Tab-separated table of N, CA and C in Angstrom:
chain	number	residue	atom	x	y	z
A	1	MET	N	10.601	16.925	2.152
A	1	MET	CA	10.612	15.312	1.933
A	1	MET	C	10.724	14.956	0.584
A	2	THR	N	11.212	14.008	0.133
A	2	THR	CA	11.366	13.692	-1.467
A	2	THR	C	10.571	12.865	-2.054
A	3	GLU	N	10.007	12.984	-3.156
A	3	GLU	CA	9.049	12.055	-3.736
A	3	GLU	C	9.913	10.687	-3.853
A	4	PRO	N	9.393	9.223	-3.848
A	4	PRO	CA	9.541	8.013	-4.389
A	4	PRO	C	10.325	8.290	-5.764
A	5	LYS	N	11.378	7.699	-6.159
A	5	LYS	CA	11.416	7.571	-7.641
A	5	LYS	C	10.454	6.518	-8.415
A	6	ARG	N	10.070	6.699	-9.511
A	6	ARG	CA	9.169	5.643	-10.260
A	6	ARG	C	10.337	5.563	-11.523
A	7	GLU	N	9.875	4.021	-12.268
A	7	GLU	CA	10.639	3.698	-13.132
A	7	GLU	C	9.644	4.407	-14.441
A	8	LEU	N	10.316	4.555	-15.503
A	8	LEU	CA	9.706	4.993	-16.652
A	8	LEU	C	9.032	3.779	-17.470
A	9	SER	N	7.961	4.283	-18.131
A	9	SER	CA	7.300	3.071	-18.769
A	9	SER	C	8.119	3.294	-20.085
A	10	GLU	N	7.839	2.168	-21.064
A	10	GLU	CA	8.281	1.684	-22.019
A	10	GLU	C	8.276	2.584	-23.117
A	11	ALA	N	6.712	3.556	-23.359
A	11	ALA	CA	6.564	4.736	-24.095
A	11	ALA	C	7.316	6.097	-23.724
A	12	GLU	N	7.490	6.234	-22.590
A	12	GLU	CA	8.445	7.377	-21.855
A	12	GLU	C	9.774	7.117	-22.219
A	13	MET	N	10.174	5.845	-22.115
A	13	MET	CA	11.736	5.473	-22.598
A	13	MET	C	11.668	5.989	-24.072
A	14	LEU	N	10.748	5.520	-24.987
A	14	LEU	CA	10.935	5.375	-26.280
A	14	LEU	C	11.005	7.035	-26.805
A	15	TYR	N	10.268	7.759	-26.203
A	15	TYR	CA	9.848	9.190	-26.434
A	15	TYR	C	11.162	9.798	-26.090
A	16	LEU	N	11.513	9.452	-24.837
A	16	LEU	CA	12.852	10.339	-24.574
A	16	LEU	C	14.241	10.273	-25.353
A	17	GLU	N	14.272	8.916	-25.797
A	17	GLU	CA	15.606	8.368	-26.562
A	17	GLU	C	15.006	8.945	-27.977
A	18	ALA	N	13.905	9.412	-28.450
A	18	ALA	CA	13.565	10.032	-29.829
A	18	ALA	C	14.006	11.157	-29.721
A	19	MET	N	14.183	11.718	-28.801
A	19	MET	CA	14.328	13.330	-28.489
A	19	MET	C	16.139	13.463	-28.732
A	20	ILE	N	16.659	12.569	-28.142
A	20	ILE	CA	18.341	12.885	-28.248
A	20	ILE	C	18.909	13.404	-29.717
A	21	PRO	N	18.259	12.968	-30.553
A	21	PRO	CA	19.054	13.857	-31.916
A	21	PRO	C	18.457	15.291	-31.934
A	22	GLU	N	17.286	15.425	-31.741
A	22	GLU	CA	17.183	17.035	-31.782
A	22	GLU	C	17.777	17.836	-30.380
A	23	LEU	N	17.983	17.101	-29.250
A	23	LEU	CA	18.581	17.701	-28.104
A	23	LEU	C	20.133	17.868	-28.627
A	24	ALA	N	21.002	16.846	-29.347
A	24	ALA	CA	22.067	16.983	-29.672
A	24	ALA	C	22.344	18.394	-30.663
A	25	ALA	N	21.305	18.341	-31.703
A	25	ALA	CA	21.279	19.419	-32.484
A	25	ALA	C	21.460	20.765	-32.173
A	26	ALA	N	20.446	20.910	-31.277
A	26	ALA	CA	20.517	22.091	-30.209
A	26	ALA	C	21.905	22.408	-29.655
A	27	ALA	N	22.234	21.330	-28.890
A	27	ALA	CA	23.544	21.355	-28.033
A	27	ALA	C	24.663	22.037	-29.028
A	28	PHE	N	24.566	21.597	-30.180
A	28	PHE	CA	25.730	21.967	-31.164
A	28	PHE	C	25.722	23.534	-31.815
A	29	ARG	N	24.169	23.494	-31.840
A	29	ARG	CA	23.896	25.322	-32.397
A	29	ARG	C	24.403	25.961	-31.105
A	30	LEU	N	24.169	25.744	-30.181
A	30	LEU	CA	24.544	26.726	-28.788
A	30	LEU	C	25.979	26.552	-28.707
A	31	ALA	N	26.696	25.432	-28.909
A	31	ALA	CA	28.143	25.470	-28.801
A	31	ALA	C	28.746	26.465	-29.774
A	32	GLU	N	28.392	26.371	-30.969
A	32	GLU	CA	28.678	26.940	-32.154
A	32	GLU	C	28.717	28.489	-31.837
A	33	ALA	N	27.517	28.812	-31.391
A	33	ALA	CA	26.855	30.286	-31.105
A	33	ALA	C	27.933	31.049	-30.078
A	34	GLU	N	28.081	29.948	-28.611
A	34	GLU	CA	29.148	30.603	-27.859
A	34	GLU	C	30.335	30.560	-28.447
A	35	ALA	N	30.802	29.788	-29.202
A	35	ALA	CA	32.123	29.951	-29.652
A	35	ALA	C	32.486	31.066	-30.499
A	36	LEU	N	31.386	31.142	-31.359
A	36	LEU	CA	31.566	32.513	-32.049
A	36	LEU	C	31.496	33.724	-31.170
A	37	MET	N	30.574	33.869	-30.346
A	37	MET	CA	30.545	35.047	-29.333
A	37	MET	C	32.064	35.309	-28.466
A	38	THR	N	32.526	34.049	-28.294
A	38	THR	CA	34.068	34.189	-27.478
A	38	THR	C	35.007	34.206	-28.402
A	39	ALA	N	35.312	33.398	-29.388
A	39	ALA	CA	36.643	33.237	-30.196
A	39	ALA	C	36.549	34.152	-31.500
A	40	GLY	N	35.265	34.186	-31.954
A	40	GLY	CA	34.728	35.235	-32.976
A	40	GLY	C	34.946	34.311	-34.445
A	41	LYS	N	35.430	33.189	-34.166
A	41	LYS	CA	35.271	32.164	-35.339
A	41	LYS	C	34.977	30.709	-35.134
A	42	VAL	N	34.368	29.681	-35.656
A	42	VAL	CA	34.561	28.183	-35.505
A	42	VAL	C	35.171	27.699	-36.625
A	43	VAL	N	35.704	26.467	-36.613
A	43	VAL	CA	36.239	25.718	-37.941
A	43	VAL	C	35.014	24.430	-38.067
A	44	LYS	N	34.474	24.422	-39.172
A	44	LYS	CA	33.619	23.265	-39.272
A	44	LYS	C	33.511	22.590	-40.926
A	45	ALA	N	33.082	21.400	-41.083
A	45	ALA	CA	33.040	20.871	-42.717
A	45	ALA	C	31.385	21.190	-43.004
A	46	VAL	N	31.357	21.631	-44.027
A	46	VAL	CA	30.579	22.151	-44.570
A	46	VAL	C	30.293	21.631	-46.271
A	47	ASN	N	29.592	20.906	-46.608
A	47	ASN	CA	29.332	20.752	-48.238
A	47	ASN	C	31.046	20.298	-48.715
A	48	GLY	N	31.538	19.392	-47.964
A	48	GLY	CA	32.943	18.699	-48.439
A	48	GLY	C	33.882	19.779	-48.403
A	49	LYS	N	33.881	20.663	-47.686
A	49	LYS	CA	34.908	21.611	-47.446
A	49	LYS	C	35.153	22.174	-45.995
A	50	VAL	N	36.210	22.060	-45.470
A	50	VAL	CA	36.571	22.767	-44.122
A	50	VAL	C	36.424	24.244	-44.098
A	51	ILE	N	35.650	24.788	-43.255
A	51	ILE	CA	35.670	26.112	-43.421
A	51	ILE	C	35.583	26.972	-42.070
A	52	GLU	N	36.073	28.258	-42.021
A	52	GLU	CA	36.215	28.964	-41.110
A	52	GLU	C	35.015	29.781	-41.093
A	53	LEU	N	33.989	29.812	-39.947
A	53	LEU	CA	32.943	30.749	-40.077
A	53	LEU	C	33.213	31.885	-38.882
A	54	TYR	N	33.029	33.101	-39.306
A	54	TYR	CA	33.523	34.224	-38.526
A	54	TYR	C	32.060	34.782	-37.991
A	55	ALA	N	32.266	35.388	-36.875
A	55	ALA	CA	31.056	36.021	-36.212
A	55	ALA	C	30.000	36.777	-37.172
A	56	ASP	N	30.739	37.627	-37.981
A	56	ASP	CA	29.992	38.373	-38.490
A	56	ASP	C	29.138	37.707	-40.089
A	57	GLY	N	29.377	36.425	-40.076
A	57	GLY	CA	28.615	35.636	-41.068
A	57	GLY	C	29.322	35.124	-42.313
A	58	SER	N	30.884	36.055	-42.282
A	58	SER	CA	31.439	35.467	-43.873
A	58	SER	C	32.216	34.331	-43.248
A	59	THR	N	32.515	33.690	-44.254
A	59	THR	CA	33.386	32.404	-44.372
A	59	THR	C	34.611	32.377	-45.193
A	60	ARG	N	35.457	31.435	-44.641
A	60	ARG	CA	36.671	31.117	-45.666
A	60	ARG	C	37.020	29.694	-45.667
A	61	VAL	N	37.300	29.363	-46.949
A	61	VAL	CA	37.335	27.823	-47.059
A	61	VAL	C	38.919	27.710	-46.781
A	62	LEU	N	39.133	26.451	-45.955
A	62	LEU	CA	40.315	26.138	-45.728
A	62	LEU	C	40.998	24.843	-46.254
A	63	LYS	N	40.135	24.188	-47.029
A	63	LYS	CA	40.343	22.849	-47.321
A	63	LYS	C	39.156	22.202	-47.888
A	64	GLU	N	39.272	21.437	-49.018
A	64	GLU	CA	38.544	20.479	-49.719
A	64	GLU	C	38.569	19.197	-49.040
A	65	ILE	N	37.547	18.338	-48.937
A	65	ILE	CA	37.695	17.030	-48.173
A	65	ILE	C	36.905	16.214	-48.902
A	66	GLU	N	37.097	14.736	-48.688
A	66	GLU	CA	36.428	14.094	-49.542
A	66	GLU	C	34.973	13.832	-48.871
A	67	PRO	N	34.045	13.554	-49.718
A	67	PRO	CA	32.656	13.603	-49.243
A	67	PRO	C	32.246	12.293	-47.868
A	68	PRO	N	31.437	12.371	-47.311
A	68	PRO	CA	31.176	11.534	-46.064
A	68	PRO	C	31.163	10.176	-46.976
A	69	MET	N	31.699	9.060	-46.067
A	69	MET	CA	31.420	7.827	-46.591
A	69	MET	C	30.157	7.133	-45.753
A	70	PRO	N	29.277	6.586	-46.578
A	70	PRO	CA	27.916	5.973	-45.802
A	70	PRO	C	28.413	4.574	-45.395
A	71	VAL	N	27.726	4.414	-44.043
A	71	VAL	CA	28.308	3.261	-43.267
A	71	VAL	C	27.156	2.530	-42.651
A	72	THR	N	26.523	1.420	-43.233
A	72	THR	CA	25.630	0.897	-42.651
A	72	THR	C	25.758	0.223	-41.273
A	73	PRO	N	24.887	0.753	-40.368
A	73	PRO	CA	25.083	0.436	-38.620
A	73	PRO	C	25.461	-1.278	-38.667
A	74	GLY	N	26.653	-1.371	-37.860
A	74	GLY	CA	26.791	-2.862	-37.507
A	74	GLY	C	27.930	-3.263	-38.302
A	75	THR	N	28.083	-2.612	-39.470
A	75	THR	CA	29.454	-3.328	-40.483
A	75	THR	C	30.696	-2.820	-39.946
A	76	LYS	N	31.471	-3.539	-40.038
A	76	LYS	CA	33.091	-3.084	-39.671
A	76	LYS	C	33.881	-2.908	-40.969
A	77	ARG	N	34.515	-1.522	-40.733
A	77	ARG	CA	35.652	-1.087	-41.798
A	77	ARG	C	36.798	-1.229	-41.288
A	78	TYR	N	38.054	-1.382	-41.960
A	78	TYR	CA	39.220	-1.627	-41.988
A	78	TYR	C	40.275	-0.629	-42.742
A	79	ARG	N	40.960	0.113	-41.756
A	79	ARG	CA	42.148	0.803	-42.522
A	79	ARG	C	43.298	-0.059	-42.556
A	80	LYS	N	43.984	0.325	-44.105
A	80	LYS	CA	45.161	-0.152	-44.714
A	80	LYS	C	46.319	0.737	-43.816
A	81	ALA	N	47.120	-0.094	-43.273
A	81	ALA	CA	48.436	0.791	-42.643
A	81	ALA	C	49.114	1.184	-43.864
A	82	SER	N	49.837	2.419	-43.711
A	82	SER	CA	50.448	2.916	-44.764
A	82	SER	C	51.968	3.073	-44.516
């Protein structure tokens, strides 16, 4: 017999929502480790550079990129058409 479902309290909901960034970070670390084990390398942005990270820990810079642009939540940005 299954237990009846109960609703989460506000405190439980806030706690679980606060865990999202930590869970997302752990998922990215796991995905990177799995990619390194299967493909032997991953490509990622680090400190204004796009790098290839190899399973042995070595890296190769592929490209320099612009620094991240800070955006305030709720603001709108528009790109000019070229």
